[in-house]
Each structure stands twice: as structure tokens, then as C-alpha cells.
Amino acid sequence: IAGITQAPTSQILAAGRRMTLRCTQDMRHNAMYWYRQDLGLGLRLIHYSNTAGTTGKGEVPDGYSVSRANTDDFPLTLASAVPSQTSVYFCASSDSTSTDTQYFGPGTRLTVL
Amino acid sequence: GQNIDQPTEMTATEGAIVQINCTYQTSGFNGLFWYQQHAGEAPTFLSYNVLDGLEEKGRFSSFLSRSKGYSYLLLKELQMKDSASYLCAVMDSNYQLIWGAGTKLIIKP
């Protein structure tokens, strides 16, 4: 593994189903983030984690949950998917939550029908 | 509220120079980032400005004026591979990035 990986690459999901998007980084970064990117809008922060064991809410957290059991992994769960959650989801990491550069994974394209 | 404004789309010619502007209004300021994003790919870091002035990095330069809430990204000697979206993002007082919607740059031969 080099950098940040995300899985799956893409997914079509029926409304009401539960889905977990996976994110793993091998840079030993302390901070990790989940964003969604929608056409015509800037990236919007869903949840973040400053360090293993802690998480925080971003701009658009409703309908999503995260956990940070260790440094490397930061899964994002949609408990009951709705069509408005159709988006491209990016995971990112940085050495800290100060002004350090954020590095992005390749993204997961999620379609909820 | 917090707001980042940048043009939706720009067109330029291969070999030319283009300037992409970004204006911002945010709760606090801890620096401004520019990212490049090719279609279907992840954003990649280009530059970071926290002090006023120009930062030059090869063909790309980024300028910041904190008093005006303004930045620009200058791309010189444009190449076809520079066709991408360019994202402006400001780190606010909570150290969260506020993102603009991006400027799609189209390079014509």
C-alpha cells in the first residue's frame, strides 16, 4: 500500500441499505477526513478524526458515522442510504489538523437508487 | 457565512499564461491552498500561502492578499495536461478547509 486507498471504487446501492466505505493510509498520519464532492459544489467535510480514538463532525454529518480504532483505518458508514447521498466520497489524511497538507485517496463513486 | 468564489470555467491556449482567481470570506484564516483535480481523479496539492505575496513553484505560482481576501493561481507555458479543475480552499479558525467549487480549465491547442 502506498498513500491512501479506498474501497470500493464504485458502488450502486438500494435506498435503505447499510454501506461502509473503507479508507486506509500507510503514511502514519494522525488526522483523517471524509469529504463528499457533488457537481457544482466544493468538497464538503462529513467527519474528521484528529487522532486514533477521536472523531468529530464536519459540515454535513447527518446520515453518516465514522470510527477510528487505529491510526491507519477510517471507515465511513451510511446506516440507511438515501438517494441524496449519491456522490463521490474522498478520504484524506494529514500529519496533523493544523495547516498540514491534506492528501487524498482515489475516491468512491456511490449511487443510491 | 463562509464563502469561496472562483470562476466556473476558463479556456486558454497551449503555451499561454492563465490566471485563476479566488476570493474568500471565512471565519478566520490559517492559510490558502490550491489543488489540481483531473476528471475522475483525486485532488492533488499544488500550493499553500499563509503570508501575503507570491510563491513560485516551477510553471505554477500562487499569490495571496489577506487584506483583500484574494488569491490567484498563475499557470505559465500551458500544456495540454494542465486541463483539469483547480480548487481553492481556505483553512478557517477551526483548522477546517472550506472549499470553492473549482475552476475547470480547458486548454486548446
CSV table of C-alpha atoms in Angstrom, one decimal:
chain,number,residue,atom,x,y,z
A,1,ILE,CA,0.0,0.0,0.0
A,2,ALA,CA,1.3,3.5,-0.9
A,3,GLY,CA,-0.5,6.6,0.3
A,4,ILE,CA,-4.3,6.3,0.8
A,5,THR,CA,-6.5,3.5,-0.6
A,6,GLN,CA,-10.3,3.5,-0.7
A,7,ALA,CA,-12.7,0.7,-1.3
A,8,PRO,CA,-14.9,0.1,-3.2
A,9,THR,CA,-14.1,2.1,-6.3
A,10,SER,CA,-17.7,2.4,-7.1
A,11,GLN,CA,-21.0,1.0,-5.8
A,12,ILE,CA,-24.7,1.1,-6.7
A,13,LEU,CA,-26.8,0.7,-3.6
A,14,ALA,CA,-30.5,0.4,-3.0
A,15,ALA,CA,-32.1,3.0,-0.7
A,16,GLY,CA,-32.4,1.8,2.9
A,17,ARG,CA,-29.3,-0.4,2.7
A,18,ARG,CA,-26.3,-0.1,5.0
A,19,MET,CA,-22.9,0.6,3.4
A,20,THR,CA,-19.4,1.1,4.7
A,21,LEU,CA,-16.8,2.9,2.7
A,22,ARG,CA,-13.3,1.8,3.6
A,23,CYS,CA,-10.2,4.1,3.9
A,24,THR,CA,-6.7,3.0,4.8
A,25,GLN,CA,-3.5,5.1,4.9
A,26,ASP,CA,0.1,4.0,5.4
A,27,MET,CA,1.7,7.4,6.0
A,28,ARG,CA,1.2,7.2,9.8
A,29,HIS,CA,-0.8,10.4,9.6
A,30,ASN,CA,-2.6,11.5,12.7
A,31,ALA,CA,-5.5,13.2,11.1
A,32,MET,CA,-8.0,11.7,8.6
A,33,TYR,CA,-11.1,13.2,6.9
A,34,TRP,CA,-14.1,12.2,4.8
A,35,TYR,CA,-15.4,14.6,2.2
A,36,ARG,CA,-18.2,14.3,-0.4
A,37,GLN,CA,-18.0,16.0,-3.8
A,38,ASP,CA,-21.1,16.9,-5.7
A,39,LEU,CA,-21.3,18.6,-9.1
A,40,GLY,CA,-21.2,22.4,-8.8
A,41,LEU,CA,-20.3,22.3,-5.1
A,42,GLY,CA,-17.0,22.4,-3.3
A,43,LEU,CA,-15.8,19.5,-1.3
A,44,ARG,CA,-17.8,19.3,1.9
A,45,LEU,CA,-16.4,17.8,5.1
A,46,ILE,CA,-18.5,14.9,6.6
A,47,HIS,CA,-16.4,13.8,9.6
A,48,TYR,CA,-12.9,14.0,10.7
A,49,SER,CA,-10.5,12.5,13.2
A,50,ASN,CA,-7.6,14.3,14.8
A,51,THR,CA,-6.0,11.1,16.1
A,52,ALA,CA,-6.8,7.5,16.7
A,53,GLY,CA,-9.7,7.1,19.1
A,54,THR,CA,-11.3,10.6,18.4
A,55,THR,CA,-13.7,11.8,15.8
A,56,GLY,CA,-15.6,15.0,15.1
A,57,LYS,CA,-18.4,16.2,12.9
A,58,GLY,CA,-17.9,18.3,9.8
A,59,GLU,CA,-20.2,20.4,7.8
A,60,VAL,CA,-22.6,17.6,6.6
A,61,PRO,CA,-22.5,14.7,9.1
A,62,ASP,CA,-26.2,13.7,9.2
A,63,GLY,CA,-26.7,10.1,8.0
A,64,TYR,CA,-23.1,9.2,8.3
A,65,SER,CA,-20.9,7.7,11.1
A,66,VAL,CA,-17.2,7.1,11.5
A,67,SER,CA,-14.8,5.3,13.8
A,68,ARG,CA,-11.1,5.5,14.2
A,69,ALA,CA,-9.9,2.4,16.1
A,70,ASN,CA,-6.3,2.7,14.9
A,71,THR,CA,-4.1,5.2,13.0
A,72,ASP,CA,-4.4,3.6,9.6
A,73,ASP,CA,-8.2,3.0,9.1
A,74,PHE,CA,-11.1,5.4,9.0
A,75,PRO,CA,-14.3,3.7,7.7
A,76,LEU,CA,-17.4,5.8,6.8
A,77,THR,CA,-20.8,4.1,7.4
A,78,LEU,CA,-24.1,5.0,5.9
A,79,ALA,CA,-26.6,3.4,8.2
A,80,SER,CA,-29.6,3.6,5.9
A,81,ALA,CA,-28.7,5.1,2.5
A,82,VAL,CA,-30.9,7.7,0.8
A,83,PRO,CA,-30.7,9.0,-2.8
A,84,SER,CA,-29.3,12.4,-1.7
A,85,GLN,CA,-26.2,10.5,-0.5
A,86,THR,CA,-25.3,9.8,-4.2
A,87,SER,CA,-21.9,11.4,-4.5
A,88,VAL,CA,-18.2,10.9,-4.9
A,89,TYR,CA,-16.6,10.3,-1.5
A,90,PHE,CA,-13.0,11.2,-0.8
A,91,CYS,CA,-10.9,10.2,2.2
A,92,ALA,CA,-7.9,12.3,3.0
A,93,SER,CA,-5.2,12.4,5.6
A,94,SER,CA,-2.7,14.9,7.0
A,95,ASP,CA,0.1,14.7,9.6
A,96,SER,CA,-2.0,16.9,11.9
A,97,THR,CA,-5.1,19.0,11.9
A,98,SER,CA,-3.1,22.2,11.7
A,99,THR,CA,-2.0,23.7,8.4
A,100,ASP,CA,-0.5,20.4,7.1
A,101,THR,CA,-1.3,19.5,3.6
A,102,GLN,CA,-4.2,17.0,3.1
A,103,TYR,CA,-3.5,14.1,0.8
A,104,PHE,CA,-6.5,12.4,-0.9
A,105,GLY,CA,-7.4,8.8,-1.7
A,106,PRO,CA,-8.8,7.9,-5.2
A,107,GLY,CA,-12.4,8.3,-4.2
A,108,THR,CA,-15.5,6.1,-4.1
A,109,ARG,CA,-18.4,6.8,-6.5
A,110,LEU,CA,-21.6,5.9,-4.7
A,111,THR,CA,-25.0,5.8,-6.4
A,112,VAL,CA,-28.1,5.3,-4.2
A,113,LEU,CA,-31.2,4.3,-6.1
B,1,GLY,CA,-21.4,32.5,6.4
B,2,GLN,CA,-18.2,31.2,4.8
B,3,ASN,CA,-17.8,31.6,1.1
B,4,ILE,CA,-15.1,30.8,-1.5
B,5,ASP,CA,-15.7,32.2,-5.1
B,6,GLN,CA,-13.8,31.2,-8.2
B,7,PRO,CA,-14.8,31.2,-11.9
B,8,THR,CA,-16.7,28.0,-13.0
B,9,GLU,CA,-14.7,27.6,-16.2
B,10,MET,CA,-11.9,29.1,-18.2
B,11,THR,CA,-10.3,28.4,-21.6
B,12,ALA,CA,-6.7,29.1,-22.6
B,13,THR,CA,-4.3,28.2,-25.4
B,14,GLU,CA,-1.4,25.8,-25.2
B,15,GLY,CA,1.8,27.7,-24.4
B,16,ALA,CA,0.0,30.7,-23.0
B,17,ILE,CA,-0.5,32.0,-19.4
B,18,VAL,CA,-3.7,31.8,-17.4
B,19,GLN,CA,-4.6,33.3,-14.0
B,20,ILE,CA,-7.3,31.7,-11.9
B,21,ASN,CA,-8.8,34.0,-9.2
B,22,CYS,CA,-10.2,33.1,-5.9
B,23,THR,CA,-11.9,35.4,-3.4
B,24,TYR,CA,-12.9,34.3,0.1
B,25,GLN,CA,-14.8,35.3,3.2
B,26,THR,CA,-14.2,32.9,6.1
B,27,SER,CA,-14.3,32.7,9.9
B,28,GLY,CA,-10.6,33.2,10.5
B,29,PHE,CA,-7.7,32.4,8.2
B,30,ASN,CA,-5.0,29.9,8.6
B,31,GLY,CA,-3.8,29.7,5.0
B,32,LEU,CA,-5.0,29.1,1.5
B,33,PHE,CA,-4.4,26.0,-0.6
B,34,TRP,CA,-4.7,25.3,-4.3
B,35,TYR,CA,-5.3,21.8,-5.5
B,36,GLN,CA,-5.5,20.3,-9.0
B,37,GLN,CA,-8.1,17.7,-9.9
B,38,HIS,CA,-8.1,15.8,-13.2
B,39,ALA,CA,-11.5,14.4,-14.2
B,40,GLY,CA,-12.3,11.3,-12.3
B,41,GLU,CA,-9.3,11.6,-10.0
B,42,ALA,CA,-8.4,12.8,-6.6
B,43,PRO,CA,-7.4,16.4,-5.8
B,44,THR,CA,-3.6,16.8,-5.6
B,45,PHE,CA,-1.8,19.5,-3.7
B,46,LEU,CA,-0.3,22.4,-5.6
B,47,SER,CA,0.5,25.3,-3.2
B,48,TYR,CA,0.0,26.8,0.2
B,49,ASN,CA,0.0,30.5,1.1
B,50,VAL,CA,-0.3,31.9,4.5
B,51,LEU,CA,1.6,35.2,4.1
B,52,ASP,CA,0.9,37.9,1.5
B,53,GLY,CA,2.9,37.7,-1.7
B,54,LEU,CA,3.8,35.4,-4.5
B,55,GLU,CA,5.0,31.8,-4.1
B,56,GLU,CA,6.6,30.4,-7.2
B,57,LYS,CA,6.9,26.7,-8.0
B,58,GLY,CA,8.1,25.9,-11.5
B,59,ARG,CA,5.4,26.8,-14.0
B,60,PHE,CA,2.9,27.4,-11.2
B,61,SER,CA,2.7,30.5,-8.9
B,62,SER,CA,0.2,31.4,-6.3
B,63,PHE,CA,-0.4,34.9,-4.9
B,64,LEU,CA,-2.2,35.9,-1.7
B,65,SER,CA,-3.6,39.2,-0.3
B,66,ARG,CA,-5.1,38.7,3.1
B,67,SER,CA,-6.4,42.2,3.4
B,68,LYS,CA,-8.4,41.8,0.1
B,69,GLY,CA,-9.4,38.2,0.7
B,70,TYR,CA,-8.0,37.3,-2.6
B,71,SER,CA,-5.7,34.8,-4.2
B,72,TYR,CA,-4.8,33.7,-7.7
B,73,LEU,CA,-3.1,30.8,-9.3
B,74,LEU,CA,-0.9,31.6,-12.3
B,75,LEU,CA,-0.1,28.8,-14.8
B,76,LYS,CA,2.7,29.6,-17.3
B,77,GLU,CA,3.6,27.7,-20.5
B,78,LEU,CA,0.4,25.9,-20.5
B,79,GLN,CA,0.4,22.2,-21.6
B,80,MET,CA,-2.5,20.0,-22.6
B,81,LYS,CA,-2.0,18.0,-19.4
B,82,ASP,CA,-2.9,21.1,-17.4
B,83,SER,CA,-6.5,20.7,-18.4
B,84,ALA,CA,-8.1,20.0,-15.1
B,85,SER,CA,-10.2,21.6,-12.3
B,86,TYR,CA,-8.3,23.9,-9.9
B,87,LEU,CA,-9.7,24.0,-6.4
B,88,CYS,CA,-9.2,26.9,-4.0
B,89,ALA,CA,-9.5,26.1,-0.2
B,90,VAL,CA,-9.1,28.2,2.9
B,91,MET,CA,-8.3,26.9,6.3
B,92,ASP,CA,-10.6,28.6,8.8
B,93,SER,CA,-10.1,29.3,12.5
B,94,ASN,CA,-11.1,25.7,13.4
B,95,TYR,CA,-8.4,24.4,11.0
B,96,GLN,CA,-11.1,23.1,8.7
B,97,LEU,CA,-10.8,23.5,4.9
B,98,ILE,CA,-13.5,25.5,3.2
B,99,TRP,CA,-13.5,24.6,-0.5
B,100,GLY,CA,-14.5,26.5,-3.6
B,101,ALA,CA,-16.5,24.7,-6.3
B,102,GLY,CA,-13.4,24.7,-8.5
B,103,THR,CA,-12.5,26.2,-11.9
B,104,LYS,CA,-12.5,23.9,-14.9
B,105,LEU,CA,-9.6,24.9,-17.1
B,106,ILE,CA,-9.8,23.9,-20.8
B,107,ILE,CA,-6.6,24.0,-22.8
B,108,LYS,CA,-6.9,24.3,-26.6
B,109,PRO,CA,-4.1,23.5,-29.0
